[in-house]
Coordinates of C-alpha atoms in Angstrom, one line a residue:
Chain W
M133 CA -0.4 -0.2 0.2
S134 CA 2.8 2.1 -0.3
A135 CA 3.0 3.0 -4.0
G136 CA 0.4 5.6 -3.2
N137 CA 2.0 7.5 -1.0
T138 CA 5.8 8.7 -3.2
K139 CA 5.6 10.7 -6.1
L140 CA 7.4 7.8 -8.5
G141 CA 4.2 5.9 -7.0
T142 CA 1.5 7.7 -7.7
A143 CA 2.8 8.5 -11.4
V144 CA 2.8 4.6 -11.2
L145 CA -0.8 4.9 -10.9
Y146 CA -1.4 7.5 -13.5
A147 CA 0.2 5.4 -16.1
L148 CA -1.4 3.1 -15.2
M149 CA -5.0 4.4 -15.3
L150 CA -4.0 6.1 -18.3
L151 CA -3.0 2.5 -20.0
L152 CA -6.8 1.2 -19.1
L153 CA -8.2 3.8 -20.7
I154 CA -6.8 3.6 -24.0
I155 CA -6.8 -0.2 -24.0
F156 CA -10.4 -0.4 -23.0
I157 CA -11.8 3.0 -24.3
G158 CA -9.3 3.1 -27.4
P159 CA -11.3 0.8 -29.6
I160 CA -14.6 2.4 -29.2
L161 CA -13.0 5.9 -30.4
W162 CA -11.0 3.6 -32.7
F163 CA -14.8 2.6 -34.6
V164 CA -16.1 6.4 -34.0
L165 CA -13.1 7.2 -36.3
L166 CA -14.0 5.0 -38.9
A167 CA -18.0 6.1 -39.1
I168 CA -16.3 9.4 -40.2
R169 CA -13.3 8.3 -41.9
P170 CA -11.9 8.8 -45.8
A171 CA -12.8 5.4 -47.0
D172 CA -9.3 5.2 -48.6
T173 CA -7.8 5.5 -44.8
F174 CA -10.3 2.1 -43.3
F175 CA -7.2 -0.1 -43.2
T176 CA -4.1 1.8 -43.1
M177 CA -1.5 1.2 -41.0
P178 CA 0.4 2.4 -39.5
P179 CA -3.1 4.0 -38.8
V180 CA -4.0 7.7 -40.1
L181 CA -5.2 10.1 -37.6
A182 CA -5.4 13.3 -39.2
F183 CA -8.3 13.1 -41.6
T184 CA -10.9 15.3 -42.7
P185 CA -13.5 14.2 -41.6
V186 CA -16.1 12.7 -44.5
W187 CA -19.3 12.3 -43.0
D188 CA -20.9 10.0 -46.4
S189 CA -21.2 7.3 -44.0
V190 CA -23.1 9.2 -41.4
D191 CA -25.2 10.5 -43.9
Y192 CA -26.1 7.0 -45.8
A193 CA -27.1 5.7 -42.6
F194 CA -29.3 8.1 -40.9
G195 CA -29.7 11.2 -43.6
D196 CA -30.0 10.8 -47.2
P197 CA -30.9 8.3 -48.0
G198 CA -31.4 7.4 -44.5
N199 CA -30.8 3.4 -44.5
N200 CA -30.4 2.8 -40.9
L201 CA -32.8 5.6 -39.6
P202 CA -35.6 3.1 -39.3
Q203 CA -33.3 0.3 -37.7
L204 CA -32.8 2.8 -35.0
F205 CA -36.6 3.6 -35.0
N206 CA -37.3 -0.1 -34.5
S207 CA -35.0 -0.7 -31.5
L208 CA -37.1 2.2 -30.1
V209 CA -39.9 0.6 -30.3
V210 CA -39.1 -2.5 -29.2
A211 CA -36.6 -2.1 -26.2
A212 CA -39.5 0.4 -25.0
G213 CA -42.6 -2.1 -25.4
A214 CA -40.8 -4.3 -23.4
V215 CA -40.2 -2.0 -20.9
L216 CA -43.6 -1.3 -21.0
L217 CA -45.3 -4.3 -21.6
N218 CA -42.7 -5.5 -18.4
L219 CA -44.3 -3.2 -15.9
P220 CA -47.2 -4.3 -15.1
F221 CA -45.8 -8.2 -14.7
S222 CA -42.9 -7.1 -12.6
L223 CA -44.2 -5.0 -10.2
P224 CA -46.4 -6.5 -8.3
A225 CA -44.5 -9.3 -7.8
A226 CA -41.6 -7.3 -6.9
Y227 CA -43.7 -5.8 -4.5
A228 CA -45.6 -8.8 -3.3
L229 CA -41.7 -11.2 -3.4
S230 CA -40.5 -8.2 -1.3
R231 CA -43.7 -7.4 1.4
F232 CA -45.0 -11.1 2.2
R233 CA -43.7 -13.9 3.4
I234 CA -44.4 -16.8 1.0
K235 CA -43.6 -20.3 0.7
G236 CA -41.3 -21.2 -1.6
R237 CA -40.3 -17.4 -2.1
K238 CA -36.7 -18.2 -2.0
H239 CA -37.2 -21.0 -4.5
L240 CA -39.1 -18.6 -7.4
M241 CA -36.8 -16.1 -7.2
M242 CA -34.1 -18.6 -8.3
W243 CA -36.1 -19.8 -10.6
Y244 CA -36.5 -16.2 -12.2
L245 CA -32.9 -16.0 -12.0
G246 CA -32.3 -19.1 -14.2
L247 CA -34.6 -18.4 -16.8
L248 CA -31.8 -15.2 -17.1
M249 CA -29.1 -17.4 -17.3
A250 CA -30.9 -19.7 -19.8
P251 CA -29.4 -19.7 -23.4
P252 CA -32.0 -17.5 -25.8
V253 CA -30.4 -19.4 -28.3
A254 CA -32.1 -22.7 -27.3
F255 CA -35.6 -21.2 -27.9
L256 CA -35.4 -19.2 -31.5
I257 CA -36.1 -22.2 -33.3
P258 CA -39.1 -23.1 -31.7
Y259 CA -39.9 -19.2 -31.5
S260 CA -39.1 -18.9 -35.6
I261 CA -41.4 -21.3 -36.4
L262 CA -44.3 -21.1 -33.6
A263 CA -44.0 -17.2 -34.4
S264 CA -45.1 -18.2 -38.9
A265 CA -47.5 -20.5 -37.6
V266 CA -49.2 -17.7 -35.4
G267 CA -48.4 -14.6 -38.2
L268 CA -46.5 -12.8 -35.6
K269 CA -43.3 -13.5 -37.5
G270 CA -42.0 -10.0 -38.3
S271 CA -44.1 -7.7 -35.7
Y272 CA -42.7 -5.6 -33.1
F273 CA -45.9 -7.9 -30.9
S274 CA -43.4 -11.3 -31.0
M275 CA -40.1 -9.1 -30.4
I276 CA -41.1 -7.2 -27.5
L277 CA -43.5 -10.7 -25.7
I278 CA -40.6 -12.6 -26.3
L279 CA -38.0 -10.0 -24.7
Q280 CA -40.4 -10.7 -21.4
T281 CA -38.8 -14.1 -20.7
L282 CA -35.2 -11.0 -20.0
T283 CA -37.1 -8.3 -18.6
I284 CA -39.4 -9.8 -16.2
P285 CA -36.7 -12.1 -14.2
F286 CA -34.6 -8.9 -14.6
S287 CA -36.8 -6.1 -12.7
I288 CA -38.3 -8.5 -10.5
W289 CA -35.1 -8.8 -9.1
L290 CA -34.0 -5.6 -9.2
L291 CA -37.0 -3.5 -8.2
R292 CA -36.9 -6.2 -5.4
S293 CA -33.7 -4.9 -4.4
F294 CA -35.6 -1.2 -4.3
I295 CA -38.2 -2.0 -2.5
D296 CA -36.8 -3.9 0.6
E297 CA -35.3 -0.6 0.8
V298 CA -38.6 1.3 1.2
P299 CA -39.8 0.7 5.4
V300 CA -42.8 -1.2 5.5
E301 CA -43.9 0.9 8.3
I302 CA -45.1 3.8 6.5
E303 CA -47.2 1.4 4.8
E304 CA -48.3 0.0 8.3
A305 CA -49.5 3.2 9.5
A306 CA -51.2 3.7 6.6
R307 CA -53.0 0.5 6.8
V308 CA -54.3 1.4 10.5
D309 CA -55.4 4.6 9.5
G310 CA -57.9 2.4 7.2
A311 CA -55.9 2.1 3.6
T312 CA -56.8 -0.3 1.6
T313 CA -54.1 -2.5 0.2
P314 CA -54.8 -1.2 -3.4
V315 CA -54.6 2.7 -1.8
I316 CA -51.4 1.8 -0.7
I317 CA -49.7 0.8 -3.4
W318 CA -51.0 3.2 -5.8
R319 CA -50.8 6.5 -3.4
I320 CA -47.9 6.0 -0.9
V321 CA -45.7 2.6 -2.5
L322 CA -45.6 4.0 -5.9
P323 CA -44.7 7.8 -4.9
L324 CA -41.6 6.1 -2.5
I325 CA -40.5 3.3 -5.5
L326 CA -40.4 5.2 -8.2
P327 CA -36.5 5.9 -8.2
G328 CA -36.1 2.4 -8.7
V329 CA -38.9 1.6 -11.0
I330 CA -36.9 4.6 -13.7
V331 CA -34.1 2.4 -12.7
T332 CA -35.0 -0.6 -13.3
S333 CA -36.9 0.3 -16.8
M334 CA -33.3 2.1 -17.8
F335 CA -31.7 -1.2 -17.5
A336 CA -34.7 -3.3 -18.9
F337 CA -34.5 -0.7 -22.1
V338 CA -30.7 -1.5 -22.4
F339 CA -31.5 -5.2 -21.7
S340 CA -33.8 -5.0 -24.4
W341 CA -32.1 -2.5 -26.8
N342 CA -28.5 -4.9 -27.2
N343 CA -30.6 -7.8 -27.4
A344 CA -29.6 -9.0 -31.0
A345 CA -31.0 -13.0 -30.4
F346 CA -34.3 -12.4 -30.4
P347 CA -35.2 -10.0 -33.5
L348 CA -33.0 -11.9 -35.7
V349 CA -35.3 -14.5 -36.0
L350 CA -38.3 -12.7 -35.5
S351 CA -38.3 -10.0 -36.9
N352 CA -38.1 -8.8 -40.9
R353 CA -37.0 -6.3 -43.4
E354 CA -39.5 -3.3 -41.9
T355 CA -39.1 -4.9 -37.9
A356 CA -35.6 -5.9 -38.1
T357 CA -33.9 -3.6 -35.4
L358 CA -30.6 -1.5 -36.1
P359 CA -28.3 -4.5 -34.5
V360 CA -29.6 -7.2 -37.1
G361 CA -29.8 -4.2 -39.7
T362 CA -26.2 -3.8 -39.2
L363 CA -25.3 -7.1 -39.9
R364 CA -27.1 -7.7 -42.9
Y365 CA -24.4 -5.1 -44.4
F366 CA -22.1 -8.1 -44.2
G367 CA -24.4 -9.9 -46.9
T368 CA -23.9 -6.9 -49.6
A369 CA -21.0 -7.7 -52.0
G370 CA -18.3 -6.3 -49.6
V371 CA -18.5 -5.2 -46.2
T372 CA -19.6 -2.0 -46.5
W373 CA -17.7 -0.9 -43.4
G374 CA -18.4 3.0 -43.1
F375 CA -21.9 2.1 -43.1
I376 CA -21.0 -0.6 -40.5
A377 CA -19.4 1.9 -38.1
A378 CA -22.2 4.5 -38.9
A379 CA -25.0 1.8 -37.2
A380 CA -23.3 0.4 -34.8
V381 CA -21.9 3.5 -33.2
A382 CA -25.8 4.8 -33.4
A383 CA -26.7 1.6 -31.5
M384 CA -24.1 2.0 -28.5
I385 CA -24.6 5.9 -27.8
P386 CA -28.2 5.3 -26.0
P387 CA -26.7 2.4 -24.1
M388 CA -23.4 4.6 -23.4
L389 CA -25.3 7.5 -22.7
I390 CA -28.2 5.5 -19.8
F391 CA -25.2 3.5 -17.9
L392 CA -23.4 7.4 -17.4
V393 CA -26.6 9.0 -16.3
L394 CA -27.2 5.7 -13.7
D395 CA -23.8 5.8 -13.0
R396 CA -24.3 4.9 -9.1
Y397 CA -26.4 2.5 -9.8
V398 CA -24.8 0.6 -12.3
V399 CA -23.1 -2.4 -10.1
R400 CA -26.5 -2.8 -8.5
G401 CA -28.3 -3.5 -12.2
L402 CA -25.4 -5.5 -13.6
T403 CA -25.7 -7.7 -10.6
F404 CA -29.9 -7.3 -10.7
G405 CA -29.7 -6.1 -7.8
S406 CA -28.0 -8.7 -5.6
V407 CA -24.9 -6.8 -4.8
K408 CA -25.7 -2.7 -3.3
G409 CA -22.4 -1.2 -4.9
Chain E
M242 CA -27.5 -8.6 -0.2
Q243 CA -29.3 -8.4 3.1
H244 CA -33.0 -8.9 2.6
T245 CA -34.4 -9.2 6.2
S246 CA -34.4 -5.7 7.7
T247 CA -37.4 -4.2 6.1
L248 CA -39.4 -7.6 5.9
P249 CA -42.7 -7.8 8.2
S250 CA -42.0 -9.4 11.2
R251 CA -46.1 -9.7 11.8
P252 CA -48.5 -11.6 10.3
R253 CA -50.0 -9.7 7.9
R254 CA -53.9 -9.4 8.3
L255 CA -54.6 -9.5 4.7
P256 CA -55.8 -12.8 2.9
S257 CA -53.1 -15.3 1.7
F258 CA -54.2 -15.6 -1.7
V259 CA -53.2 -11.8 -2.2
P260 CA -49.3 -12.0 -2.8
W261 CA -50.0 -15.0 -5.2
L262 CA -52.3 -12.8 -6.8
L263 CA -49.8 -10.6 -7.4
I264 CA -47.2 -12.4 -8.6
S265 CA -48.7 -15.7 -10.6
P266 CA -49.7 -13.4 -13.9
S267 CA -45.3 -13.4 -14.5
I268 CA -45.0 -17.1 -13.4
I269 CA -47.8 -17.9 -15.9
L270 CA -46.8 -15.2 -18.6
L271 CA -43.1 -16.7 -18.6
V272 CA -44.0 -21.0 -18.5
A273 CA -46.1 -20.2 -21.1
L274 CA -42.9 -18.6 -23.0
I275 CA -40.7 -21.6 -22.1
A276 CA -43.2 -24.0 -21.6
F277 CA -44.2 -23.9 -25.7
P278 CA -40.8 -23.8 -27.1
L279 CA -39.4 -26.7 -25.6
L280 CA -42.2 -29.0 -25.4
F281 CA -42.2 -28.1 -29.0
A282 CA -38.5 -28.8 -29.1
L283 CA -39.1 -32.0 -27.9
K284 CA -41.3 -33.2 -30.2
N285 CA -39.2 -32.4 -33.0
S286 CA -36.1 -33.7 -31.8
F287 CA -38.0 -37.2 -32.3
Y288 CA -38.6 -36.5 -36.0
F289 CA -36.6 -36.1 -39.6
W290 CA -37.0 -32.5 -40.4
N291 CA -35.1 -30.5 -42.7
L292 CA -37.4 -27.1 -43.2
Q293 CA -36.4 -26.5 -46.7
M294 CA -37.7 -30.0 -47.5
S295 CA -40.8 -29.2 -45.8
P296 CA -42.6 -27.3 -43.8
T297 CA -43.7 -29.6 -40.8
P298 CA -42.0 -32.7 -39.7
M299 CA -40.9 -35.7 -42.0
G300 CA -41.3 -38.5 -39.8
F301 CA -40.3 -40.2 -36.8
I302 CA -36.8 -41.8 -36.0
G303 CA -37.5 -41.6 -32.3
W304 CA -33.5 -40.8 -30.6
G305 CA -32.0 -40.9 -34.0
N306 CA -31.2 -36.7 -33.5
Y307 CA -29.7 -37.7 -30.3
E308 CA -28.3 -40.9 -31.8
M309 CA -26.3 -38.5 -34.1
A310 CA -26.2 -35.5 -32.1
L311 CA -24.0 -37.4 -29.4
S312 CA -21.9 -39.1 -32.5
G313 CA -18.9 -37.6 -34.1
S314 CA -18.2 -33.5 -32.7
F315 CA -21.5 -32.4 -32.9
F316 CA -22.8 -31.5 -29.3
F317 CA -19.3 -32.9 -27.4
G318 CA -17.1 -30.7 -29.4
A319 CA -19.5 -28.1 -29.3
L320 CA -19.0 -28.6 -25.8
Y321 CA -15.1 -28.7 -25.5
N322 CA -15.2 -25.4 -27.4
T323 CA -18.2 -23.6 -24.7
L324 CA -16.4 -24.9 -21.6
L325 CA -12.9 -24.0 -23.3
I326 CA -13.7 -20.4 -23.4
T327 CA -15.7 -20.5 -20.3
V328 CA -13.3 -21.6 -17.4
V329 CA -10.4 -20.1 -19.5
G330 CA -12.2 -16.7 -20.2
T331 CA -14.2 -16.3 -16.7
A332 CA -10.9 -16.8 -14.4
I333 CA -8.9 -13.9 -17.2
E334 CA -12.0 -11.8 -16.6
F335 CA -11.6 -12.5 -12.7
I336 CA -7.9 -11.8 -12.2
L337 CA -7.7 -9.2 -14.4
G338 CA -11.1 -7.0 -13.0
L339 CA -10.1 -7.6 -9.2
A340 CA -6.5 -5.9 -10.5
I341 CA -8.0 -3.2 -11.9
A342 CA -10.8 -2.7 -8.6
L343 CA -8.0 -2.5 -6.2
L344 CA -6.5 -0.3 -8.6
L345 CA -9.7 2.3 -8.7
V346 CA -9.9 1.8 -4.8
R347 CA -6.4 4.2 -4.6
K348 CA -7.9 7.8 -4.2
L349 CA -6.6 9.6 -6.7
S350 CA -8.3 12.5 -8.2
G351 CA -9.8 11.6 -11.6
M352 CA -10.1 8.0 -10.7
N353 CA -14.5 8.4 -10.6
V354 CA -14.3 9.5 -14.2
T355 CA -11.9 6.6 -14.9
R356 CA -14.1 4.1 -13.2
A357 CA -17.4 5.5 -14.8
L358 CA -15.7 4.8 -18.8
L359 CA -14.5 2.1 -17.7
I360 CA -17.9 0.2 -17.5
M361 CA -18.2 1.3 -21.7
P362 CA -16.9 -1.9 -23.3
T363 CA -19.6 -3.3 -21.2
T364 CA -22.7 -1.2 -22.2
I365 CA -21.8 -2.5 -25.8
A366 CA -24.4 -5.6 -27.2
P367 CA -22.3 -8.6 -27.7
I368 CA -23.3 -8.8 -31.2
V369 CA -21.6 -4.6 -31.9
V370 CA -18.7 -6.0 -30.2
G371 CA -18.4 -8.2 -32.9
F372 CA -18.5 -5.7 -35.3
L373 CA -15.9 -3.7 -34.0
F374 CA -13.5 -6.8 -33.3
R375 CA -14.1 -8.0 -36.9
Y376 CA -13.1 -4.9 -38.1
M377 CA -9.5 -4.0 -35.4
Y378 CA -8.5 -8.1 -36.6
D379 CA -9.1 -7.7 -40.0
P380 CA -5.7 -9.5 -41.4
G381 CA -5.9 -6.5 -44.3
G382 CA -5.3 -3.2 -42.1
G383 CA -6.4 -4.6 -39.1
L384 CA -5.3 -2.7 -36.2
I385 CA -4.8 -6.0 -33.5
P386 CA -2.6 -7.7 -36.5
W387 CA -0.6 -4.0 -37.2
L388 CA 0.2 -3.7 -33.4
L389 CA 1.3 -7.4 -32.7
T390 CA 3.1 -7.6 -36.1
S391 CA 5.3 -4.1 -34.8
L392 CA 5.9 -6.0 -31.8
G393 CA 7.7 -8.9 -33.5
I394 CA 4.8 -11.7 -33.3
P395 CA 4.1 -13.8 -36.0
L396 CA 0.7 -14.5 -37.1
P397 CA -1.2 -16.6 -39.0
A398 CA -1.6 -16.2 -42.9
E399 CA -5.1 -16.6 -42.9
G400 CA -5.8 -14.0 -40.4
L401 CA -6.0 -14.3 -36.4
L402 CA -9.6 -15.3 -37.4
G403 CA -8.7 -17.4 -40.1
S404 CA -7.1 -20.0 -38.4
G405 CA -8.4 -22.9 -36.5
K406 CA -5.5 -22.4 -33.9
T407 CA -6.5 -18.6 -32.9
A408 CA -10.0 -18.2 -33.7
L409 CA -11.3 -19.6 -30.4
W410 CA -8.7 -17.4 -28.5
A411 CA -9.4 -14.4 -31.1
V412 CA -13.2 -14.6 -30.1
L413 CA -12.5 -15.1 -26.2
F414 CA -10.3 -12.0 -26.0
A415 CA -13.4 -9.4 -27.8
D416 CA -15.6 -11.0 -24.8
I417 CA -13.0 -10.6 -22.5
W418 CA -12.3 -6.7 -23.6
Q419 CA -16.0 -6.5 -23.0
W420 CA -16.1 -8.4 -19.5
T421 CA -13.1 -7.5 -18.1
P422 CA -14.8 -3.9 -16.4
F423 CA -18.1 -5.3 -15.6
F424 CA -15.7 -7.5 -12.7
A425 CA -13.0 -4.6 -12.3
I426 CA -16.6 -2.0 -11.1
V427 CA -18.5 -5.1 -9.2
L428 CA -15.6 -5.9 -7.5
Y429 CA -14.7 -2.8 -6.7
A430 CA -18.3 -2.1 -4.9
G431 CA -17.1 -5.1 -3.1
L432 CA -13.7 -3.8 -2.0
L433 CA -15.2 -0.3 -1.4
S434 CA -17.3 -2.0 1.4
I435 CA -14.7 -3.8 3.8
P436 CA -14.9 -1.8 6.9
A437 CA -11.9 0.8 6.8
D438 CA -11.1 -0.6 10.4
I439 CA -10.2 -4.3 9.0
I440 CA -7.4 -2.7 6.8
E441 CA -6.4 -0.4 9.1
A442 CA -6.0 -3.1 12.0
A443 CA -4.8 -5.3 9.7
R444 CA -1.8 -2.7 8.4
I445 CA -0.7 -1.7 11.5
D446 CA -0.2 -6.0 12.3
R447 CA 2.1 -4.7 9.4
A448 CA 0.6 -7.4 7.0
S449 CA 1.9 -8.0 3.4
P450 CA 0.4 -6.2 0.3
W451 CA 0.0 -9.8 -0.9
A452 CA -1.1 -11.6 2.5
M453 CA -3.9 -8.7 3.2
L454 CA -5.0 -9.6 -0.1
M455 CA -5.4 -13.2 -0.1
K456 CA -6.3 -13.0 4.2
I457 CA -9.0 -10.1 4.3
K458 CA -9.9 -8.6 1.0
I459 CA -10.8 -12.2 -1.3
P460 CA -12.3 -13.4 1.8
L461 CA -14.6 -10.3 2.7
I462 CA -15.5 -9.8 -0.6
K463 CA -16.4 -13.7 -1.7
K464 CA -19.9 -13.2 -1.3
T465 CA -19.7 -10.7 -4.2
A466 CA -17.1 -12.5 -5.9
M467 CA -19.4 -15.4 -6.8
I468 CA -21.9 -13.6 -8.0
V469 CA -20.2 -12.4 -11.0
I470 CA -18.2 -15.1 -11.0
M471 CA -21.2 -16.7 -11.7
L472 CA -23.4 -14.5 -13.1
R473 CA -20.4 -14.3 -16.2
F474 CA -20.0 -18.1 -16.2
M475 CA -23.7 -18.8 -17.3
Q476 CA -23.4 -15.7 -19.9
L477 CA -20.0 -16.9 -21.4
F478 CA -21.7 -20.4 -21.5
N479 CA -24.5 -19.3 -23.5
T480 CA -22.3 -17.3 -26.3
F481 CA -23.4 -16.8 -29.3
D482 CA -23.8 -12.9 -30.9
L483 CA -19.9 -12.4 -30.6
V484 CA -19.5 -16.1 -32.8
L485 CA -21.9 -15.2 -35.3
V486 CA -20.3 -11.9 -36.3
L487 CA -17.2 -13.2 -35.5
T488 CA -16.3 -16.4 -37.1
K489 CA -19.5 -18.2 -37.8
G490 CA -18.6 -21.2 -36.3
G491 CA -15.2 -21.1 -38.6
P492 CA -12.8 -22.1 -39.4
G493 CA -13.8 -25.5 -39.4
A494 CA -15.4 -26.0 -36.4
S495 CA -13.1 -24.2 -34.6
T496 CA -15.1 -21.6 -32.6
R497 CA -18.3 -23.5 -32.6
T498 CA -19.8 -22.9 -29.6
L499 CA -23.2 -24.8 -28.0
G500 CA -25.0 -22.0 -28.5
Y501 CA -23.6 -20.9 -31.9
S502 CA -24.2 -24.5 -32.9
L503 CA -28.1 -25.1 -32.7
Y504 CA -28.3 -21.3 -34.9
Q505 CA -26.1 -23.8 -37.4
Y506 CA -28.1 -26.3 -37.7
G507 CA -31.4 -24.8 -36.7
L508 CA -31.2 -21.0 -39.1
V509 CA -29.0 -22.5 -41.3
D510 CA -28.8 -26.1 -41.9
F511 CA -32.1 -25.8 -41.3
N512 CA -32.1 -29.3 -39.8
I513 CA -35.2 -29.3 -37.2
G514 CA -34.7 -32.4 -36.0
L515 CA -31.2 -32.2 -35.1
A516 CA -31.0 -28.8 -33.8
S517 CA -33.8 -29.5 -31.3
A518 CA -32.3 -33.0 -29.7
M519 CA -29.3 -30.0 -29.1
T520 CA -31.3 -27.7 -27.5
W521 CA -32.6 -30.4 -25.3
L522 CA -29.0 -31.5 -24.7
M523 CA -28.1 -28.1 -23.9
V524 CA -30.9 -27.3 -22.1
I525 CA -29.8 -30.5 -19.5
V526 CA -26.3 -29.0 -19.4
V527 CA -27.5 -25.9 -18.8
N528 CA -29.8 -26.4 -15.9
A529 CA -27.3 -28.7 -14.2
I530 CA -24.8 -26.1 -14.3
I531 CA -27.5 -23.6 -13.0
G532 CA -28.6 -26.0 -10.3
L533 CA -24.6 -26.4 -9.3
L534 CA -24.3 -22.5 -9.3
V535 CA -27.2 -22.0 -6.7
F536 CA -26.2 -24.6 -4.9
F537 CA -22.8 -23.3 -4.3
A538 CA -23.3 -19.6 -5.3
F539 CA -26.8 -18.1 -5.0
K540 CA -28.1 -20.5 -1.5
E541 CA -27.3 -17.7 0.8
L542 CA -28.3 -14.8 -1.7
D543 CA -31.8 -14.8 -0.8

């Protein structure tokens, strides 16, 4: 623990910090640069860092003709839809699991957790065939519905950790005053856990936004989400790296912003509420 | 992790069906969403069915698909690849993550910003990480081959992703890049929760930094460490998106993980019968692992 106490030690620590940022942030910036570099410098080594930005790729993806704009919209609809559909299921369950001593509560929590750890790909083929059979293939609803296998268990875990922190005495006082359960939940519990609901929803949004497996088999050309649409660029003759980078960078931005905003909850969100951070 | 403090100590006056009324919609929806595909796959696993030849199952063949999956390298080859990257990846990410966490707890100015930025790779969709690394691995002018060649490290002529010797490690490297920060950030939170007087007492006793780490810090963050290790272990075991973008399982079958195999057999080759049998084999393996994880790591969680 002495390294931090000397000038040399401090310098070493700062050098390590810089190295970390180069390793973990450098590649992201490198990809951002790809979206705005002239095509003849995509693969020039040693790397060309001084160039005049060209906006052709970004323009193609999101300006004119805006090839990826519909996909950006689709990603938003699917992720927001998955969050909204999840709340009426996860919120009451999380409340009940926090507040009542239910037989088998622990096993139920483990069951939800097990779902979060299940391989999504195991469900892809059946979902793909079944969705076609019932005429839902290609619909937003099919993706939003299947994403519930992730958003509901995740939200139940994270929400419960927030509800656990709201003192039960407040509810009991209201009950003594004669308030009924729905009134207590709506007027007292909900306002108290609202921050937790917002944080949970934002994380659930990121996980839905980043999920590529379900849209890969459930979307069609019109409803493809941004990562799936980006994947299509690989199918066309020659990989069009500028377009890929423009679309992929756009797919990166919302999760990054949300994580920066939720900085103090990041540990909690990533561990489903089991580590408070 | 302590969920006991706010639980009501007295029995509630509510009728006992109320909690279940609140919980059951989530259970019903989830069971429906999981049971249908699994039963569908179970039935198809006993049929010969190639979707390119017929829209419906083509004939009952008993255990034929399972025999095919378990013979040759269909299942066990993929299981080997999967276990290899899962065990090696989790270990490397944990060790690197812990090292970074130990750096982050130093109170230097700028450390908070570093920590907030460091988590960025973890926020990116794995499929997008695949795009990023496919660009950086490109044998015709990618950043990583150039760096390695500049350092005098010989590279396979087919490229890092094109050689059966390096492809699996190249896929794993992308995963390590993405998820080491996850370990770092969570373990950092664990280290912060160690009471300062314990560290102070150890310092007064002149404990060496190594002894402090092994005898005090790691035991005190054991629970947190187990949680991240288990979560990551399962995510790595299910790896699929990254392989899809980087190598499509190739060259040969050198990067074929269990997750990618299912995709390959079912949605590329359209052999639904074989893919369904593989699905059930994977479901059995995953359930066995989750059962063990829950038993060893999560039993004290609730």
